[in-house]
mmCIF file of C-alpha atoms in Angstrom:
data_model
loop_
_atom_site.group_PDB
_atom_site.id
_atom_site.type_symbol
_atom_site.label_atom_id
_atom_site.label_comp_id
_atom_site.label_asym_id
_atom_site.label_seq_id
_atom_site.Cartn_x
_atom_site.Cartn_y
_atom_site.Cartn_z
ATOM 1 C CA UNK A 1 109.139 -65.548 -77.830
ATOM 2 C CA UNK A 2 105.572 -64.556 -79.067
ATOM 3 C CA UNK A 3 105.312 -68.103 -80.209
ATOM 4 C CA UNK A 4 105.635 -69.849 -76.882
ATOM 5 C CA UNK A 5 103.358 -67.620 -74.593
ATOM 6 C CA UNK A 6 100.107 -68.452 -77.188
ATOM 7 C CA UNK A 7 100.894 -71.974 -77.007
ATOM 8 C CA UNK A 8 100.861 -71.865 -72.985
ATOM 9 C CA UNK A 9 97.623 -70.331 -73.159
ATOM 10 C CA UNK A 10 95.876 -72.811 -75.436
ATOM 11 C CA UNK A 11 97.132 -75.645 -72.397
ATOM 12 C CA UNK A 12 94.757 -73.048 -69.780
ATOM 13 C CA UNK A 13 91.760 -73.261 -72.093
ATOM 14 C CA UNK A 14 91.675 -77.470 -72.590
ATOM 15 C CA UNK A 15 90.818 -78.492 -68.576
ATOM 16 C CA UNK A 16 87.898 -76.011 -69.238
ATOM 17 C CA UNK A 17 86.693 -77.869 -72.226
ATOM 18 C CA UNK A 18 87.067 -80.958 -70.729
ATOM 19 C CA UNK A 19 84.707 -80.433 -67.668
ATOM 20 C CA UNK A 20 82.708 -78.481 -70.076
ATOM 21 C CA UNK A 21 82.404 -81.754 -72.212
ATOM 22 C CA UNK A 22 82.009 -84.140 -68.887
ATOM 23 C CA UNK A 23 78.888 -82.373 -68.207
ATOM 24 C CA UNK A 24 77.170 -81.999 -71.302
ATOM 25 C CA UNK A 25 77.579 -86.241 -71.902
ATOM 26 C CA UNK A 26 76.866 -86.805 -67.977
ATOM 27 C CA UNK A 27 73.347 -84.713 -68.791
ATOM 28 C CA UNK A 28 72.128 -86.832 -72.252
ATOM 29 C CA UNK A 29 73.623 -89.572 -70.278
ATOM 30 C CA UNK A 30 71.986 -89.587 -66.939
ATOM 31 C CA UNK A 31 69.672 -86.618 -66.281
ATOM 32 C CA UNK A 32 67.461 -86.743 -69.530
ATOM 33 C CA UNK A 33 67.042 -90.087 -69.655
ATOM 34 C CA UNK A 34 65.357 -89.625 -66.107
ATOM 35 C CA UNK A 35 63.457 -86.723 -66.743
ATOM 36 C CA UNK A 36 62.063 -88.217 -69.471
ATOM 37 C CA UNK A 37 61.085 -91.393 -67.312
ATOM 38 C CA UNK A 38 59.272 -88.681 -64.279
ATOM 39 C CA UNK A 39 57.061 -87.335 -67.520
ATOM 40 C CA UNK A 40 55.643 -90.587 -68.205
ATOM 41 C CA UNK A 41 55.270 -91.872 -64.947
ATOM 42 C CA UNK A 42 53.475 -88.943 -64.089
ATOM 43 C CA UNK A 43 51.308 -89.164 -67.243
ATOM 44 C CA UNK A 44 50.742 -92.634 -66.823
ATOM 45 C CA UNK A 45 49.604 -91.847 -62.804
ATOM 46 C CA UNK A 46 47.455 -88.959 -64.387
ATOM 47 C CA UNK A 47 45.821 -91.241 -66.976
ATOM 48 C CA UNK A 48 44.531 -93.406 -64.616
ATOM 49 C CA UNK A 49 40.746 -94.552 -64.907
ATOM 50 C CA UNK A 50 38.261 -96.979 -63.094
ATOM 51 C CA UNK A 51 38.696 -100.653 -64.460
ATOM 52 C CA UNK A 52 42.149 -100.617 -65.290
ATOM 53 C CA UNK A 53 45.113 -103.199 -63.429
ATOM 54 C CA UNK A 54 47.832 -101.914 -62.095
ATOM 55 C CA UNK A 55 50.908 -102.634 -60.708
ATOM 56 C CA UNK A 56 52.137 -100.891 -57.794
ATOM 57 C CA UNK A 57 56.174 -101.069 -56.559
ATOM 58 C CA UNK A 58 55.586 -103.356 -54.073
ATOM 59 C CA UNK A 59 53.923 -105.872 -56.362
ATOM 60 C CA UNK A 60 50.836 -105.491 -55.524
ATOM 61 C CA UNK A 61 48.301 -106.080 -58.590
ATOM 62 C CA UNK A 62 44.745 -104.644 -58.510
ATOM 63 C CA UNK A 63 42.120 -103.082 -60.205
ATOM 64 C CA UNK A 64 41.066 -99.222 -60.068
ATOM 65 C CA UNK A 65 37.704 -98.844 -58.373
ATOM 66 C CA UNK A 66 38.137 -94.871 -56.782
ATOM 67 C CA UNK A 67 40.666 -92.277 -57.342
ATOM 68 C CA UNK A 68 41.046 -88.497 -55.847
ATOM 69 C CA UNK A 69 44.140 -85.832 -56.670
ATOM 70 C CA UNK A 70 46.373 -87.565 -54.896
ATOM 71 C CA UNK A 71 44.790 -91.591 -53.778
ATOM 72 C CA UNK A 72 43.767 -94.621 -56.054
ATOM 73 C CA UNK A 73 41.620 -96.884 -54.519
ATOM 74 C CA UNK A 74 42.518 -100.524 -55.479
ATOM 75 C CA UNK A 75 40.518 -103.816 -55.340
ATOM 76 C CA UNK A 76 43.036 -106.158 -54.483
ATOM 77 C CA UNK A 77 40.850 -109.080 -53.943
ATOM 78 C CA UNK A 78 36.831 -109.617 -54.397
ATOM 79 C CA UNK A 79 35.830 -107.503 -51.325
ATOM 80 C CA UNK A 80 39.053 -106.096 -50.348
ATOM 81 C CA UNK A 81 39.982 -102.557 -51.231
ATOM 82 C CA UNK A 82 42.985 -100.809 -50.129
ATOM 83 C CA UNK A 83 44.160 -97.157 -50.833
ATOM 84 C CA UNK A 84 47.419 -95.941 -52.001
ATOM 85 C CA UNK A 85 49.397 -93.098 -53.385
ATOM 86 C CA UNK A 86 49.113 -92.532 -56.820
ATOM 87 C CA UNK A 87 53.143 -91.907 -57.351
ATOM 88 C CA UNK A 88 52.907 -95.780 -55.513
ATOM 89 C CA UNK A 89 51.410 -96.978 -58.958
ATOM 90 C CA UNK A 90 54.366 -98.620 -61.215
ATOM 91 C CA UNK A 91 52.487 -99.515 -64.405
ATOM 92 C CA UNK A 92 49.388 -100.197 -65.759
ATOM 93 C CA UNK A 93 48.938 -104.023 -67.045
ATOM 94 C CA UNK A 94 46.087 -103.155 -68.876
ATOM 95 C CA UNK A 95 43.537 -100.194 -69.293
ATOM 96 C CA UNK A 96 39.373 -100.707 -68.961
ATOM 97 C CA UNK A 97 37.569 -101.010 -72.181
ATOM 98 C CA UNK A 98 35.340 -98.231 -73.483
ATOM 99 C CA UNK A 99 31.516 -99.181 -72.932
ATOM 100 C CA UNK A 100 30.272 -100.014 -76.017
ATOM 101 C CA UNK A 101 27.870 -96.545 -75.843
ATOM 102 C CA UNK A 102 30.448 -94.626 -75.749
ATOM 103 C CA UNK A 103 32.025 -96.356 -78.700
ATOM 104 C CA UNK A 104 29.132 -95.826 -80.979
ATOM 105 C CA UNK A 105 28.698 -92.227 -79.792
ATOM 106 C CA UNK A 106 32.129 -91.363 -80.561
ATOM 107 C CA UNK A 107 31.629 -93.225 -84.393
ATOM 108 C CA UNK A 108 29.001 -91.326 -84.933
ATOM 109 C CA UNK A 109 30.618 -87.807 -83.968
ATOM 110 C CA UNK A 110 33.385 -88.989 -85.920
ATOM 111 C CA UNK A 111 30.746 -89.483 -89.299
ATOM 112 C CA UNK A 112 29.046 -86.225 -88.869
#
């Protein structure tokens, strides 16, 4: 009689473990992945510099010419400028190129 009331028991404990289990694959599934994704579109956003092209999510590709905390000022054609959000940037196609003084400042801290 002992017997069967444990083994009812153990049948109250599974459901548990199975929700239990449903979350922890629906979080490495679903809500790390995209946490991890915010991080680097907010470094990337953060990282931004004059000179560099950039995508926004519209489509829109332009060059960096002015940035505050929370605008980035884009030349979109020779002349034309037009401001947008910084979260409104998608990706970076490619970043400006050190000036060459900086360059050979930066070798020399590096020899000393």
């Amino acid at each position: 009689m002992l017997l069967a009331q444990d083994g009812g028991g153990a049948g109250g404990f599974t459901p548990i473990l199975m929700i239990i289990l449903l979350f922890g694959v629906m979080y490495f599934m679903m809500i790390r992945p995209q946490q991890k994704r915010r991080r680097e579109a907010a470094n990337m956003q953060s990282s931004l510099g004059h000179g560099d092209e950039v995508v926004t999510i519209g489509g829109l590709y332009g060059t960096v010419t002015g940035m505050d905390d929370e605008t980035v000022l884009l030349e979109v054609a020779p002349g034309v400028e037009t401001r947008y959000a910084r979260p409104a940037i998608a990706r970076v196609v490619t970043k400006a190129e050190e000036p060459a003084e900086a360059a050979v400042d930066d070798a020399d801290a590096v020899k000393e």
